[in-house]
CSV table of C-alpha atoms in Angstrom, one decimal:
chain,number,residue,atom,x,y,z
A,662,MET,CA,-2.2,-30.7,-11.3
A,663,HIS,CA,-1.7,-30.5,-7.5
A,664,ILE,CA,-1.8,-27.7,-5.0
A,665,VAL,CA,2.0,-26.5,-4.1
A,666,SER,CA,1.0,-24.1,-1.7
A,667,LEU,CA,-1.8,-22.1,0.6
A,668,HIS,CA,-1.8,-18.5,2.0
A,669,ARG,CA,-4.1,-16.8,4.2
A,670,PHE,CA,-4.4,-13.2,5.1
A,671,PRO,CA,-6.3,-12.8,8.4
A,672,VAL,CA,-6.0,-8.9,8.4
A,673,LYS,CA,-7.0,-7.7,5.0
A,674,ALA,CA,-3.6,-5.7,3.3
A,675,MET,CA,-1.3,-6.9,6.1
A,676,GLY,CA,1.4,-9.7,5.3
A,677,GLY,CA,-0.2,-13.2,5.6
A,678,GLU,CA,0.7,-16.8,6.7
A,679,ASP,CA,1.6,-19.9,4.5
A,680,LEU,CA,-0.3,-23.2,5.5
A,681,ASP,CA,-0.1,-26.9,5.1
A,682,ALA,CA,-3.5,-27.2,5.5
A,683,VAL,CA,-6.9,-25.1,5.9
A,684,ARG,CA,-10.4,-25.4,6.6
A,685,VAL,CA,-13.0,-24.1,3.8
A,686,ASP,CA,-16.5,-23.2,4.4
A,687,GLY,CA,-18.9,-21.2,2.5
A,688,ARG,CA,-17.3,-18.0,3.1
A,689,GLY,CA,-13.6,-19.2,2.1
A,690,LEU,CA,-10.6,-20.1,3.7
A,691,ALA,CA,-11.3,-20.0,7.6
A,692,TYR,CA,-9.9,-16.4,9.0
A,693,ASP,CA,-9.1,-15.2,5.6
A,694,ARG,CA,-9.6,-11.5,5.5
A,695,ALA,CA,-11.5,-11.9,8.8
A,696,PHE,CA,-10.2,-8.5,10.1
A,697,ALA,CA,-9.3,-5.2,8.2
A,698,VAL,CA,-7.9,-1.8,9.2
A,699,LEU,CA,-10.0,1.3,8.6
A,700,ASP,CA,-9.0,4.7,8.7
A,701,ARG,CA,-11.5,7.7,10.3
A,702,ASP,CA,-13.4,7.7,7.4
A,703,GLY,CA,-14.2,3.8,7.3
A,704,MET,CA,-11.9,3.3,4.1
A,705,PHE,CA,-9.8,0.3,4.0
A,706,ALA,CA,-6.1,0.9,4.7
A,707,ALA,CA,-4.3,-0.7,1.7
A,708,GLY,CA,-1.7,0.2,-0.7
A,709,LYS,CA,-3.8,1.7,-3.4
A,710,ARG,CA,-6.4,4.1,-4.0
A,711,GLY,CA,-10.4,3.2,-4.9
A,712,SER,CA,-13.9,3.5,-4.1
A,713,ARG,CA,-13.3,1.3,-0.6
A,714,TRP,CA,-9.6,1.8,-0.2
A,715,ARG,CA,-7.0,4.5,0.8
A,716,PRO,CA,-3.1,4.1,0.2
A,717,HIS,CA,-1.4,3.6,3.7
A,718,GLU,CA,1.6,1.6,3.0
A,719,ALA,CA,2.8,1.6,6.5
A,720,ILE,CA,0.4,-1.3,7.2
A,721,PHE,CA,2.7,-3.7,5.0
A,722,GLY,CA,5.1,-3.6,7.9
A,723,PHE,CA,2.7,-5.7,10.0
A,724,SER,CA,1.7,-9.5,9.4
A,725,ALA,CA,-1.0,-11.3,10.9
A,726,THR,CA,-1.5,-15.3,11.8
A,727,VAL,CA,-4.0,-17.2,13.6
A,728,ARG,CA,-3.0,-18.8,17.0
A,729,ASP,CA,-5.3,-21.2,19.1
A,730,ASP,CA,-8.3,-19.5,16.9
A,731,ALA,CA,-7.4,-16.1,17.5
A,732,VAL,CA,-5.8,-13.5,14.9
A,733,VAL,CA,-2.4,-12.0,16.1
A,734,VAL,CA,-0.8,-9.1,14.7
A,735,ALA,CA,2.8,-8.7,14.9
A,736,ARG,CA,5.5,-6.2,13.8
A,737,GLY,CA,9.4,-7.1,14.5
A,738,ASP,CA,9.2,-8.7,18.3
A,739,ALA,CA,5.8,-6.9,19.3
A,740,ALA,CA,2.3,-8.6,18.9
A,741,TRP,CA,-1.0,-7.5,19.7
A,742,ALA,CA,-4.5,-9.5,19.2
A,743,ALA,CA,-6.4,-8.1,16.4
A,744,GLY,CA,-8.7,-5.7,17.4
A,745,SER,CA,-7.1,-4.3,20.7
A,746,SER,CA,-6.6,-0.9,21.6
A,747,GLY,CA,-3.1,-1.4,21.6
A,748,LEU,CA,-2.9,-2.6,18.0
A,749,ASP,CA,-5.1,0.4,16.9
A,750,ALA,CA,-2.7,2.8,18.7
A,751,GLU,CA,0.4,1.1,17.1
A,752,LEU,CA,-1.3,1.4,13.6
A,753,SER,CA,-2.4,4.8,14.2
A,754,ALA,CA,1.2,5.7,15.0
A,755,ALA,CA,2.5,4.0,12.3
A,756,THR,CA,0.3,5.7,9.5
A,757,GLY,CA,0.1,9.2,11.0
A,758,GLU,CA,-3.8,8.8,11.4
A,759,SER,CA,-6.8,7.3,13.5
A,760,MET,CA,-6.8,3.6,12.5
A,761,ARG,CA,-8.8,0.5,14.0
A,762,VAL,CA,-9.0,-2.9,13.0
A,763,ALA,CA,-12.5,-4.0,12.7
A,764,ALA,CA,-13.9,-7.7,12.2
A,765,GLU,CA,-16.0,-8.6,9.5
A,766,THR,CA,-19.6,-9.0,10.2
A,767,PRO,CA,-21.3,-12.1,8.8
A,768,GLY,CA,-24.0,-11.3,6.7
A,769,GLU,CA,-23.4,-7.4,6.8
A,770,THR,CA,-19.9,-6.7,5.7
A,771,ASP,CA,-17.6,-8.4,3.2
A,772,PHE,CA,-13.5,-7.7,3.2
A,773,PHE,CA,-13.1,-9.4,0.1
A,774,ASP,CA,-12.1,-7.4,-2.9
A,775,ALA,CA,-14.2,-9.5,-5.1
A,776,LYS,CA,-14.5,-13.1,-4.4
A,777,PRO,CA,-13.5,-15.4,-1.4
A,778,VAL,CA,-10.7,-17.9,-3.1
A,779,SER,CA,-8.1,-16.6,-5.5
A,780,ILE,CA,-6.1,-19.3,-7.5
A,781,VAL,CA,-2.9,-19.0,-9.6
A,782,GLY,CA,-1.0,-21.5,-11.6
A,783,THR,CA,2.8,-22.0,-11.5
A,784,ALA,CA,3.0,-21.8,-15.3
A,785,THR,CA,1.4,-18.4,-15.3
A,786,LEU,CA,3.9,-17.2,-13.0
A,787,ASP,CA,6.6,-18.7,-14.9
A,788,TRP,CA,5.1,-16.9,-18.0
A,789,CYS,CA,5.4,-13.6,-16.3
A,790,ARG,CA,8.8,-13.7,-15.3
A,791,GLU,CA,9.9,-14.9,-18.7
A,792,GLU,CA,7.9,-12.6,-21.0
A,793,LEU,CA,7.4,-9.5,-18.8
A,794,GLY,CA,10.8,-9.4,-16.7
A,795,ALA,CA,9.1,-9.2,-13.4
A,796,ASP,CA,9.8,-11.6,-10.6
A,797,ALA,CA,6.3,-12.6,-10.3
A,798,ASP,CA,6.6,-13.9,-7.0
A,799,PRO,CA,3.2,-15.1,-6.0
A,800,ARG,CA,3.3,-13.2,-2.7
A,801,ARG,CA,2.7,-10.3,-4.4
A,802,LEU,CA,-0.6,-11.6,-5.5
A,803,ARG,CA,-1.9,-12.3,-2.2
A,804,VAL,CA,-3.4,-15.3,-3.8
A,805,ASN,CA,-4.8,-18.1,-1.5
A,806,VAL,CA,-4.0,-21.1,-3.6
A,807,VAL,CA,-0.9,-21.8,-6.0
A,808,VAL,CA,-1.5,-24.8,-8.3
A,809,GLU,CA,1.3,-26.8,-10.3
A,810,THR,CA,0.2,-26.1,-14.0
A,811,ASP,CA,2.0,-26.7,-17.2
A,812,GLU,CA,0.3,-24.4,-19.4
A,813,PRO,CA,0.3,-20.4,-18.7
A,814,PHE,CA,-3.1,-19.1,-17.7
A,815,VAL,CA,-5.0,-22.6,-18.0
A,816,GLU,CA,-6.7,-21.5,-14.7
A,817,GLU,CA,-8.7,-18.6,-16.9
A,818,THR,CA,-9.9,-21.6,-19.0
A,819,TRP,CA,-11.7,-22.8,-15.8
A,820,ILE,CA,-14.0,-19.9,-15.4
A,821,GLY,CA,-17.6,-21.0,-15.8
A,822,SER,CA,-16.6,-24.6,-14.3
A,823,ARG,CA,-16.4,-26.6,-11.0
A,824,MET,CA,-13.2,-27.5,-10.0
A,825,GLY,CA,-12.3,-30.2,-7.3
A,826,LEU,CA,-9.2,-29.4,-4.7
A,827,GLY,CA,-9.1,-32.5,-2.6
A,828,ASP,CA,-12.5,-32.6,-1.2
A,829,VAL,CA,-13.4,-28.8,-1.8
A,830,ALA,CA,-15.3,-27.8,-4.6
A,831,LEU,CA,-14.7,-24.4,-6.1
A,832,ASP,CA,-16.8,-22.3,-8.9
A,833,VAL,CA,-14.4,-20.4,-10.8
A,834,VAL,CA,-15.9,-17.2,-11.8
A,835,LYS,CA,-13.9,-14.5,-13.0
A,836,ARG,CA,-10.3,-13.0,-14.1
A,837,ASN,CA,-8.5,-11.0,-11.2
A,838,THR,CA,-7.8,-7.7,-12.5
A,839,ARG,CA,-4.4,-6.6,-10.8
A,840,CYS,CA,-3.6,-3.2,-9.2
A,841,ARG,CA,-0.3,-1.4,-8.1
A,842,VAL,CA,0.1,-3.6,-5.0
A,843,ILE,CA,1.7,-6.4,-7.0
A,844,ASP,CA,4.7,-4.0,-7.7
A,845,GLN,CA,5.4,-3.1,-4.2
A,846,ALA,CA,7.4,-4.5,-1.5
A,847,GLN,CA,4.9,-6.2,0.7
A,848,ASN,CA,3.8,-9.5,2.1
A,849,GLY,CA,7.5,-10.6,2.8
A,850,VAL,CA,8.7,-9.4,-0.5
A,851,ALA,CA,11.4,-6.8,0.4
A,852,GLU,CA,11.8,-5.2,-3.1
A,853,ARG,CA,9.8,-3.7,-5.8
A,854,THR,CA,9.2,-4.9,-9.4
A,855,ARG,CA,7.7,-3.8,-12.4
A,856,TRP,CA,5.0,-6.0,-13.3
A,857,LEU,CA,1.8,-4.1,-13.5
A,858,LYS,CA,2.5,-2.0,-17.0
A,859,PRO,CA,3.8,-4.9,-18.9
A,860,LEU,CA,0.9,-7.3,-17.5
A,861,GLY,CA,-1.6,-4.5,-18.7
A,862,ASP,CA,0.0,-4.3,-22.2
A,863,ARG,CA,0.1,-8.0,-22.6
A,864,ARG,CA,-2.8,-9.3,-20.4
A,865,ASP,CA,-5.0,-6.6,-19.7
A,866,GLY,CA,-3.8,-6.4,-16.3
A,867,CYS,CA,-5.2,-9.9,-15.1
A,868,VAL,CA,-3.4,-12.5,-13.6
A,869,ALA,CA,-4.9,-15.5,-11.4
A,870,VAL,CA,-8.7,-16.1,-11.0
A,871,TYR,CA,-11.4,-15.7,-8.2
A,872,ALA,CA,-13.6,-18.5,-7.3
A,873,THR,CA,-16.6,-19.2,-4.8
A,874,VAL,CA,-17.2,-22.1,-2.8
A,875,ALA,CA,-19.6,-24.9,-3.7
A,876,THR,CA,-18.5,-27.7,-1.5
A,877,PRO,CA,-16.9,-26.9,2.1
A,878,GLY,CA,-14.1,-29.0,3.3
A,879,THR,CA,-10.3,-29.0,3.7
A,880,LEU,CA,-7.7,-28.0,1.4
A,881,ALA,CA,-4.0,-29.3,1.6
A,882,VAL,CA,-0.8,-28.7,-0.1
A,883,GLY,CA,-0.5,-31.9,-2.5
A,884,ASP,CA,-4.2,-32.1,-2.9
A,885,PRO,CA,-4.9,-32.9,-6.7
A,886,VAL,CA,-6.9,-30.4,-8.7
A,887,ALA,CA,-9.2,-31.6,-11.5
A,888,PRO,CA,-12.4,-30.1,-13.3
A,889,LEU,CA,-15.7,-31.4,-11.8
A,890,THR,CA,-17.9,-29.9,-14.7
A,891,ALA,CA,-17.0,-28.9,-18.4
């Protein structure tokens, strides 16, 4: 097994970026979910509704990248620094509500939905296409790591184990329960698909797994993936 693609989302819920390599520390991938868009009530702007989120799908029209150790947000030909008043004004106009981009505060706030690193196997995506009739584009899942695999959902057998990805060690801890966002046009995917309902019927709505960082290092496309503990 090996890593076939890496993905980072510097601003939560916005489009992200594809990477050839990325530094990983105890928090997760460097700059991943480092910022989030908050509404006037301090709720995360997202494509779903919940205890921490409110649906503001206009946010999907923005994407974020890291340039020279700074997070930059773009829409079309326009770009702004994350946290700037100009970006806040643009987001407020796009959503019709007062919005601001906030940075995560180490040790105080956490912008991850569950755990810091998410992983999915290519065989799992192939199974979803063939068995569920969804396009199963990995961009819909907003995962960090896509691994070349031969067995559908083999990544779920890693739960409770430590996995080596290059020189990084990750503790795989739980399945990832999906939400309506995977059906929506977002993160560079222009069309909707019907994935969530059949996934709920066949797989309890779960695809991909979450992990925490045991040993920091650098991940790179092509790095081998193998268990370190049973």
